Coordinates of C-alpha atoms and ligand atoms in Angstrom, one line a residue:
X1 CA 0.2 -2.6 -0.8
X2 CA -2.4 -0.7 -2.9
X3 CA -3.9 2.0 -0.6
X4 CA -7.5 2.7 -1.6
X5 CA -8.6 4.4 1.6
X6 CA -7.6 8.0 1.0
X7 CA -11.0 9.2 2.1
X8 CA -10.1 8.0 5.6
X9 CA -6.7 9.7 5.6
X10 CA -3.7 10.5 3.5
X11 CA 0.1 10.6 4.2
X12 CA 1.7 14.0 4.9
X13 CA 3.0 15.5 1.6
X14 CA 6.8 16.2 1.6
X15 CA 6.3 19.8 0.6
X16 CA 3.9 20.2 3.6
X17 CA 6.3 18.6 6.0
X18 CA 9.1 20.9 4.8
X19 CA 6.8 23.9 5.2
X20 CA 5.8 23.1 8.8
X21 CA 9.1 21.8 10.0
X22 CA 10.6 25.1 11.0
X23 CA 7.6 25.8 13.3
X24 CA 8.1 22.6 15.2
X25 CA 11.8 23.2 15.6
X26 CA 13.8 26.4 15.5
X27 CA 10.8 28.8 15.1
X28 CA 8.8 27.2 17.9
X29 CA 7.4 30.4 19.4
X30 CA 4.0 31.1 20.7
X31 CA 2.2 33.7 18.5
X32 CA 1.0 35.5 21.6
X33 CA 4.6 36.1 23.0
X34 CA 6.1 39.6 22.7
X35 CA 9.6 38.7 21.5
X36 CA 11.2 37.7 18.3
X37 CA 10.3 34.0 18.4
X38 CA 6.7 34.9 19.1
X39 CA 6.7 37.5 16.3
X40 CA 8.0 34.9 13.9
X41 CA 5.2 32.5 14.9
X42 CA 2.6 35.2 14.6
X43 CA 3.9 36.1 11.1
X44 CA 3.8 32.4 10.0
X45 CA 0.2 32.1 11.4
X46 CA -0.9 35.2 9.5
X47 CA 0.7 33.9 6.3
X48 CA -1.1 30.6 6.7
X49 CA -4.4 32.4 7.4
X50 CA -3.9 34.5 4.3
X51 CA -3.1 31.5 2.1
X52 CA -6.1 29.5 3.5
X53 CA -8.3 32.5 2.8
X54 CA -7.0 32.7 -0.7
X55 CA -7.8 29.1 -1.3
X56 CA -11.3 29.6 0.0
X57 CA -11.9 32.9 -1.7
X58 CA -12.5 34.8 1.5
X59 CA -10.9 37.3 3.9
X60 CA -8.3 36.2 6.4
X61 CA -10.4 37.2 9.3
X62 CA -13.1 34.8 8.2
X63 CA -10.8 31.7 8.8
X64 CA -10.8 30.0 12.2
X65 CA -8.1 27.3 12.5
X66 CA -9.4 24.2 14.3
X67 CA -8.1 20.8 15.3
X68 CA -9.7 19.2 12.2
X69 CA -13.0 18.6 10.4
X70 CA -14.9 17.4 13.5
X71 CA -14.2 20.5 15.5
X72 CA -14.9 22.8 12.5
X73 CA -18.3 21.1 12.1
X74 CA -19.1 21.3 15.8
X75 CA -18.2 25.0 15.9
X76 CA -20.3 25.8 12.8
X77 CA -23.4 23.9 13.9
X78 CA -23.4 24.7 17.6
X79 CA -21.7 28.1 17.3
X80 CA -24.0 29.5 14.7
X81 CA -27.3 28.0 16.0
X82 CA -26.6 29.1 19.6
X83 CA -25.6 32.6 18.6
X84 CA -28.7 33.0 16.4
X85 CA -31.1 31.8 19.0
X86 CA -29.5 34.1 21.6
X87 CA -30.3 37.0 19.3
X88 CA -33.8 35.7 18.5
X89 CA -35.4 32.9 20.7
X90 CA -37.8 31.9 17.9
X91 CA -34.8 30.5 15.9
X92 CA -34.8 27.0 17.5
X93 CA -34.5 24.6 14.6
X94 CA -31.6 23.3 12.6
X95 CA -31.8 21.5 9.2
X96 CA -29.3 18.9 8.2
X97 CA -29.2 16.4 5.3
X98 CA -29.8 12.7 6.0
X99 CA -26.3 11.8 4.9
X100 CA -24.2 14.0 7.1
X101 CA -21.0 12.9 8.8
X102 CA -21.4 12.2 12.5
X103 CA -19.6 15.4 13.3
X104 CA -22.6 17.3 11.9
X105 CA -25.3 14.9 12.9
X106 CA -24.2 14.5 16.5
X107 CA -23.7 18.3 16.9
X108 CA -27.3 18.8 15.8
X109 CA -28.5 16.0 18.1
X110 CA -26.6 17.7 21.0
X111 CA -28.5 20.9 20.3
X112 CA -31.7 18.9 20.4
X113 CA -30.8 17.0 23.6
X114 CA -29.2 19.8 25.6
X115 CA -30.6 23.0 24.2
X116 CA -34.1 22.1 23.1
X117 CA -33.6 22.7 19.4
X118 CA -35.7 20.7 16.8
X119 CA -33.7 18.9 14.1
X120 CA -35.2 18.8 10.6
X121 CA -33.6 16.0 8.5
X122 CA -33.6 16.7 4.8
X123 CA -34.1 13.5 2.9
X124 CA -32.0 12.5 -0.1
X125 CA -32.8 10.8 -3.3
X126 CA -31.6 7.3 -4.2
X127 CA -28.3 8.7 -5.3
X128 CA -27.8 10.6 -2.1
X129 CA -28.6 14.1 -3.4
X130 CA -30.6 16.7 -1.6
X131 CA -33.0 18.4 -4.1
X132 CA -34.1 22.0 -3.8
X133 CA -37.7 20.9 -3.3
X134 CA -36.6 18.7 -0.3
X135 CA -34.6 21.5 1.2
X136 CA -37.5 24.1 0.7
X137 CA -39.9 21.7 2.4
X138 CA -38.1 21.8 5.7
X139 CA -37.2 25.5 5.9
X140 CA -39.3 27.7 8.0
X141 CA -39.3 30.9 10.1
X142 CA -37.7 29.0 13.0
X143 CA -34.7 27.6 11.0
X144 CA -31.5 28.9 12.5
X145 CA -29.1 27.1 10.2
X146 CA -28.9 24.6 7.3
X147 CA -26.0 22.2 6.9
X148 CA -25.6 20.1 3.8
X149 CA -22.2 18.4 3.0
X150 CA -20.5 19.2 -0.2
X151 CA -19.4 15.6 -1.0
X152 CA -20.3 12.5 0.9
X153 CA -17.6 10.5 2.6
X154 CA -19.1 7.0 2.1
X155 CA -20.6 7.2 -1.5
X156 CA -18.9 10.3 -2.9
X157 CA -22.1 12.0 -4.0
X158 CA -21.6 15.7 -4.7
X159 CA -24.4 18.1 -3.7
X160 CA -25.6 21.1 -5.8
X161 CA -24.3 23.3 -3.0
X162 CA -24.5 26.6 -4.8
X163 CA -28.2 26.1 -5.6
X164 CA -29.0 24.8 -2.1
X165 CA -27.1 27.7 -0.4
X166 CA -28.9 30.3 -2.6
X167 CA -32.3 28.8 -1.5
X168 CA -31.5 29.0 2.2
X169 CA -29.9 32.4 2.0
X170 CA -32.9 33.9 0.0
X171 CA -34.8 33.2 3.3
X172 CA -32.1 34.8 5.4
X173 CA -30.9 31.4 6.8
X174 CA -27.1 30.8 7.1
X175 CA -25.8 27.8 5.1
X176 CA -23.0 25.6 6.3
X177 CA -21.3 22.9 4.2
X178 CA -18.9 20.2 5.4
X179 CA -16.3 20.3 2.6
X180 CA -13.9 17.8 4.2
X181 CA -14.1 15.3 1.4
X182 CA -14.6 17.8 -1.4
X183 CA -11.4 19.7 -0.5
X184 CA -8.7 18.9 -3.0
X185 CA -11.1 17.8 -5.7
X186 CA -13.8 20.4 -6.1
X187 CA -13.7 24.2 -6.3
X188 CA -13.8 25.7 -2.8
X189 CA -14.5 29.4 -3.6
X190 CA -16.9 30.3 -0.8
X191 CA -18.1 33.4 -2.7
X192 CA -19.1 31.4 -5.8
X193 CA -20.6 28.6 -3.6
X194 CA -22.5 31.2 -1.7
X195 CA -22.1 29.5 1.6
X196 CA -21.8 31.2 5.0
X197 CA -19.6 28.5 6.7
X198 CA -17.4 25.7 5.3
X199 CA -15.4 23.1 7.1
X200 CA -12.1 21.5 6.0
X201 CA -9.7 19.0 7.4
X202 CA -5.9 18.8 6.8
X203 CA -5.4 15.1 6.9
X204 CA -7.6 14.4 3.9
X205 CA -5.3 16.6 1.9
X206 CA -1.8 15.7 2.8
X207 CA -1.5 17.8 6.0
X208 CA -1.3 16.1 9.4
X209 CA -4.2 14.8 11.5
X210 CA -5.3 17.4 13.9
X211 CA -5.3 20.4 11.5
X212 CA -8.4 22.0 10.0
X213 CA -10.3 25.2 9.5
X214 CA -13.7 26.7 9.5
X215 CA -14.6 29.6 7.2
X216 CA -17.3 31.8 8.8
X217 CA -18.6 34.7 6.7
X218 CA -17.8 38.0 8.5
X219 CA -21.3 39.0 9.3
X220 CA -22.3 35.7 10.9
X221 CA -22.2 35.6 14.7
X222 CA -20.7 32.5 16.3
X223 CA -20.8 31.4 19.9
X224 CA -17.3 29.9 20.8
X225 CA -17.1 26.3 22.1
X226 CA -13.6 26.6 23.5
X227 CA -13.1 29.4 26.0
X228 CA -9.8 30.7 27.2
X229 CA -7.3 33.3 26.0
X230 CA -9.3 34.6 23.2
X231 CA -7.2 33.4 20.3
X232 CA -8.7 33.2 16.8
X233 CA -10.6 36.5 17.6
X234 CA -12.3 34.9 20.5
X235 CA -13.9 32.2 18.3
X236 CA -11.5 29.4 19.4
X237 CA -9.2 29.8 22.4
X238 CA -6.0 27.9 22.9
X239 CA -2.4 28.4 21.8
X240 CA -2.5 28.1 18.0
X241 CA -1.2 25.1 16.2
X242 CA 1.1 27.2 14.1
X243 CA 2.8 24.2 12.3
X244 CA -0.6 22.7 11.7
X245 CA -2.0 25.9 10.2
X246 CA 1.1 26.3 8.0
X247 CA 0.6 22.6 6.9
X248 CA -3.0 23.1 6.1
X249 CA -2.4 26.2 4.1
X250 CA 0.4 24.6 2.1
X251 CA -1.7 21.5 1.4
X252 CA -4.6 23.6 0.3
X253 CA -2.5 25.7 -1.9
X254 CA -1.0 22.5 -3.5
X255 CA -4.5 21.0 -3.9
X256 CA -5.8 24.1 -5.7
X257 CA -3.7 22.9 -8.6
X258 CA -5.7 19.7 -8.5
X259 CA -9.2 20.9 -7.8
X260 CA -11.8 20.8 -10.5
X261 CA -15.2 19.4 -11.2
X262 CA -15.4 15.6 -11.8
X263 CA -14.8 14.7 -15.4
X264 CA -18.3 13.4 -15.8
X265 CA -20.0 16.7 -15.0
X266 CA -21.1 18.1 -18.3
X267 CA -20.9 21.8 -19.2
X268 CA -20.4 24.1 -16.2
X269 CA -23.7 25.4 -15.1
X270 CA -23.3 28.9 -13.6
X271 CA -26.4 28.3 -11.5
X272 CA -24.8 25.2 -10.1
X273 CA -21.4 24.7 -8.5
X274 CA -18.8 27.1 -9.8
X275 CA -16.8 26.2 -12.8
X276 CA -13.1 25.1 -12.5
X277 CA -10.8 27.8 -13.4
X278 CA -8.5 25.7 -15.5
X279 CA -8.1 22.3 -17.2
X280 CA -6.5 19.9 -17.7
X281 CA -6.0 18.7 -14.2
X282 CA -5.4 15.6 -12.0
X283 CA -9.1 15.5 -10.9
X284 CA -10.1 14.7 -14.5
X285 CA -7.4 12.1 -14.8
X286 CA -8.5 10.5 -11.5
X287 CA -12.2 10.6 -12.5
X288 CA -11.4 8.8 -15.7
X289 CA -9.5 6.1 -13.8
X290 CA -12.4 5.9 -11.3
X291 CA -14.8 5.3 -14.1
X292 CA -12.6 2.5 -15.5
X293 CA -12.4 0.9 -12.1
X294 CA -16.2 1.1 -11.6
X295 CA -16.8 -0.4 -15.1
X296 CA -14.3 -3.2 -14.4
X297 CA -15.9 -4.1 -11.0
X298 CA -19.4 -4.0 -12.3
X299 CA -18.4 -6.1 -15.3
X300 CA -16.4 -8.6 -13.2
X301 CA -18.5 -9.1 -10.1
X302 CA -22.0 -10.5 -10.7
X303 CA -24.6 -8.6 -8.8
X304 CA -22.3 -5.7 -7.8
X305 CA -24.1 -2.4 -7.3
X306 CA -22.6 1.0 -7.5
X307 CA -23.8 3.2 -4.6
X308 CA -24.1 7.0 -4.8
X309 CA -24.6 9.2 -7.8
X310 CA -23.5 7.7 -11.2
X311 CA -21.9 10.9 -12.4
X312 CA -22.1 13.7 -9.7
X313 CA -19.5 12.0 -7.5
X314 CA -16.0 12.7 -6.2
X315 CA -13.3 11.7 -8.7
X316 CA -11.7 9.9 -5.9
X317 CA -14.5 7.6 -4.6
X318 CA -15.9 4.3 -6.0
X319 CA -18.4 2.6 -3.6
X320 CA -20.3 -0.6 -4.0
X321 CA -22.5 -3.2 -2.4
X322 CA -21.7 -6.8 -3.1
X323 CA -24.9 -8.7 -2.2
X324 CA -24.3 -12.2 -0.8
X325 CA -21.2 -11.1 1.1
X326 CA -20.4 -9.0 4.2
X327 CA -18.4 -5.9 3.6
X328 CA -16.0 -6.8 6.5
X329 CA -15.2 -10.2 5.0
X330 CA -14.5 -8.7 1.6
X331 CA -12.3 -6.1 3.2
X332 CA -10.3 -8.8 5.0
X333 CA -9.9 -10.8 1.9
X334 CA -8.8 -7.8 -0.1
X335 CA -6.2 -7.0 2.5
X336 CA -4.8 -10.5 2.2
X337 CA -4.4 -9.7 -1.5
X338 CA -2.7 -6.4 -0.8
X339 CA -5.5 -4.0 -1.3
X340 CA -6.5 -1.7 1.6
X341 CA -9.9 -0.1 1.5
X342 CA -12.9 0.5 3.8
X343 CA -16.1 -1.4 4.5
X344 CA -18.0 1.8 5.3
X345 CA -16.6 5.0 6.6
X346 CA -13.6 4.7 8.9
X347 CA -15.4 7.0 11.4
X348 CA -18.0 4.4 11.9
X349 CA -15.5 1.5 12.1
X350 CA -16.1 -1.0 14.8
X351 CA -19.8 -0.9 14.5
X352 CA -21.4 -3.5 12.3
X353 CA -24.7 -1.7 12.1
X354 CA -25.6 -0.9 8.5
X355 CA -24.5 2.6 7.5
X356 CA -27.2 5.3 8.1
X357 CA -26.0 6.9 4.9
X358 CA -26.8 3.8 2.8
X359 CA -30.1 3.4 4.5
X360 CA -31.0 7.0 3.7
X361 CA -30.4 6.2 0.0
X362 CA -33.1 3.5 0.4
X363 CA -30.7 0.5 0.3
X364 CA -32.0 -2.5 2.3
X365 CA -30.1 -3.1 5.6
X366 CA -28.8 -6.6 4.5
X367 CA -27.4 -5.1 1.3
X368 CA -26.0 -2.0 3.1
X369 CA -24.0 -4.4 5.2
X370 CA -22.1 -5.5 2.1
X371 CA -20.7 -2.1 1.3
X372 CA -17.1 -1.5 0.4
X373 CA -15.6 1.9 -0.4
X374 CA -12.5 2.5 -2.5
X375 CA -11.0 6.0 -2.4
X376 CA -7.8 7.3 -4.0
X377 CA -5.5 10.2 -4.0
X378 CA -4.1 11.9 -7.0
X379 CA -1.1 9.6 -7.2
X380 CA -3.3 6.6 -8.2
X381 CA -2.4 4.7 -11.4
X382 CA -4.3 2.7 -13.9
X383 CA -2.2 -0.3 -13.2
X384 CA -3.0 -0.2 -9.5
X385 CA -6.7 0.1 -10.2
X386 CA -6.6 -2.8 -12.7
X387 CA -4.9 -5.0 -10.1
X388 CA -7.4 -3.9 -7.5
X389 CA -10.4 -4.7 -9.7
X390 CA -9.0 -8.2 -10.3
X391 CA -8.6 -8.6 -6.5
X392 CA -12.2 -7.5 -5.9
X393 CA -13.4 -10.1 -8.3
X394 CA -11.5 -12.8 -6.5
X395 CA -12.3 -11.6 -3.0
X396 CA -16.0 -11.4 -3.6
X397 CA -16.1 -14.8 -5.3
X398 CA -14.1 -16.2 -2.4
X399 CA -16.4 -14.8 0.3
X400 CA -19.5 -15.8 -1.6
X401 CA -18.2 -19.4 -1.9
X402 CA -17.8 -19.7 1.9
X403 CA -21.2 -18.4 2.8
X404 CA -24.2 -20.8 3.2
X405 CA -27.0 -20.1 0.8
Ligands
PLP1 N1 -16.6 15.4 7.7 C1 -16.4 14.4 6.8 C2 -17.3 14.4 5.6 C3 -15.4 13.5 7.0 O1 -15.2 12.5 6.0 C4 -14.6 13.5 8.1 C5 -13.6 12.5 8.4 O2 -13.6 11.4 7.9 C6 -14.8 14.5 9.1 C7 -15.8 15.4 8.8 C8 -14.0 14.6 10.3 O3 -12.8 15.2 10.1 P1 -11.6 15.0 11.1 O4 -11.1 13.6 10.9 O5 -10.5 16.0 10.7 O6 -12.1 15.3 12.5

């Protein structure tokens, strides 16, 4: 089987499993316990926090461990907006991009429905990018928070986060980014990005499902969502997932060796996203393989359309529409040929409504329904992608042949 669905999830890396294993077995203590087992767990948690902070270029106290990307996004959006409005009742608007993951979108809608906030949706261009002009147009004196994702989970488009964050912060508005898909591929230095909050998820990086973290800049107040024993400095109660935190920190540390800008991004622009600290790197290798795969699919499948940005995209994502098919049928056909991928985002699986992300890019609903996403991890090979491109040609031709005109 060729697994081309790494944006949905990844297997746990061996090094990660080995690092977390002791905290699931012999060193199983509760970090709050006052005995040697508890102390060992507390020390492991502190080490994981320090390593996570190092990977994100922040202080250990600015890391809140969560149960994953969804919880990190919820905590950022609800927690920051509610705390800011409590301090100043005029701050009753949140601005989010039109292509956010449901974890951000639904958190904003919850604030609207239950707490009377207004939600300003920042439109994207046809490649899925938020421009500075589009962001500037929605910001106002009532904006409590801006959230724009770093890289999109369906089409892989990378946003100019450093420039967008600078714009919001110049107006004193905190800026959150969902970096769940970017982690492992793009630089995550929160200082260079200039963001106030950033979400990551372990299972996209080779750590287990149910691990994640939110970076929140020290001066930003946050209203907790989960109340209890006051763990995570009162920002997220509940006995800490020590093994999960160790796993996340290990996966992030390993991923730092991979992270860089996509190969197609030209010279590093200091005003844009921060430059990679070193090359050569697996991200460039994977980006080159991705470009070869994209070229092979576009050349081999008549009418195929690449979705998302042609160059400012994750090294690990190639997404297409295949007009005259249905994404689900192509997916099934591909699986029969041994290629596993996704017809939209896994998070929206089960719904056959066209993806709101693709609609936001201006793609017609009947074309959006033909979307297929291929996503890889850093172990992908040229031979696998060649075989996958051939399977795509056959699958699309097969599905088209079966459909009435
Ligand atoms: N944000 C983005 C961009 C994602 O792709 C995902 C998962 O697909 C999430 C958030 C949710 O993360 P988790 O699965 O850890 O809750």
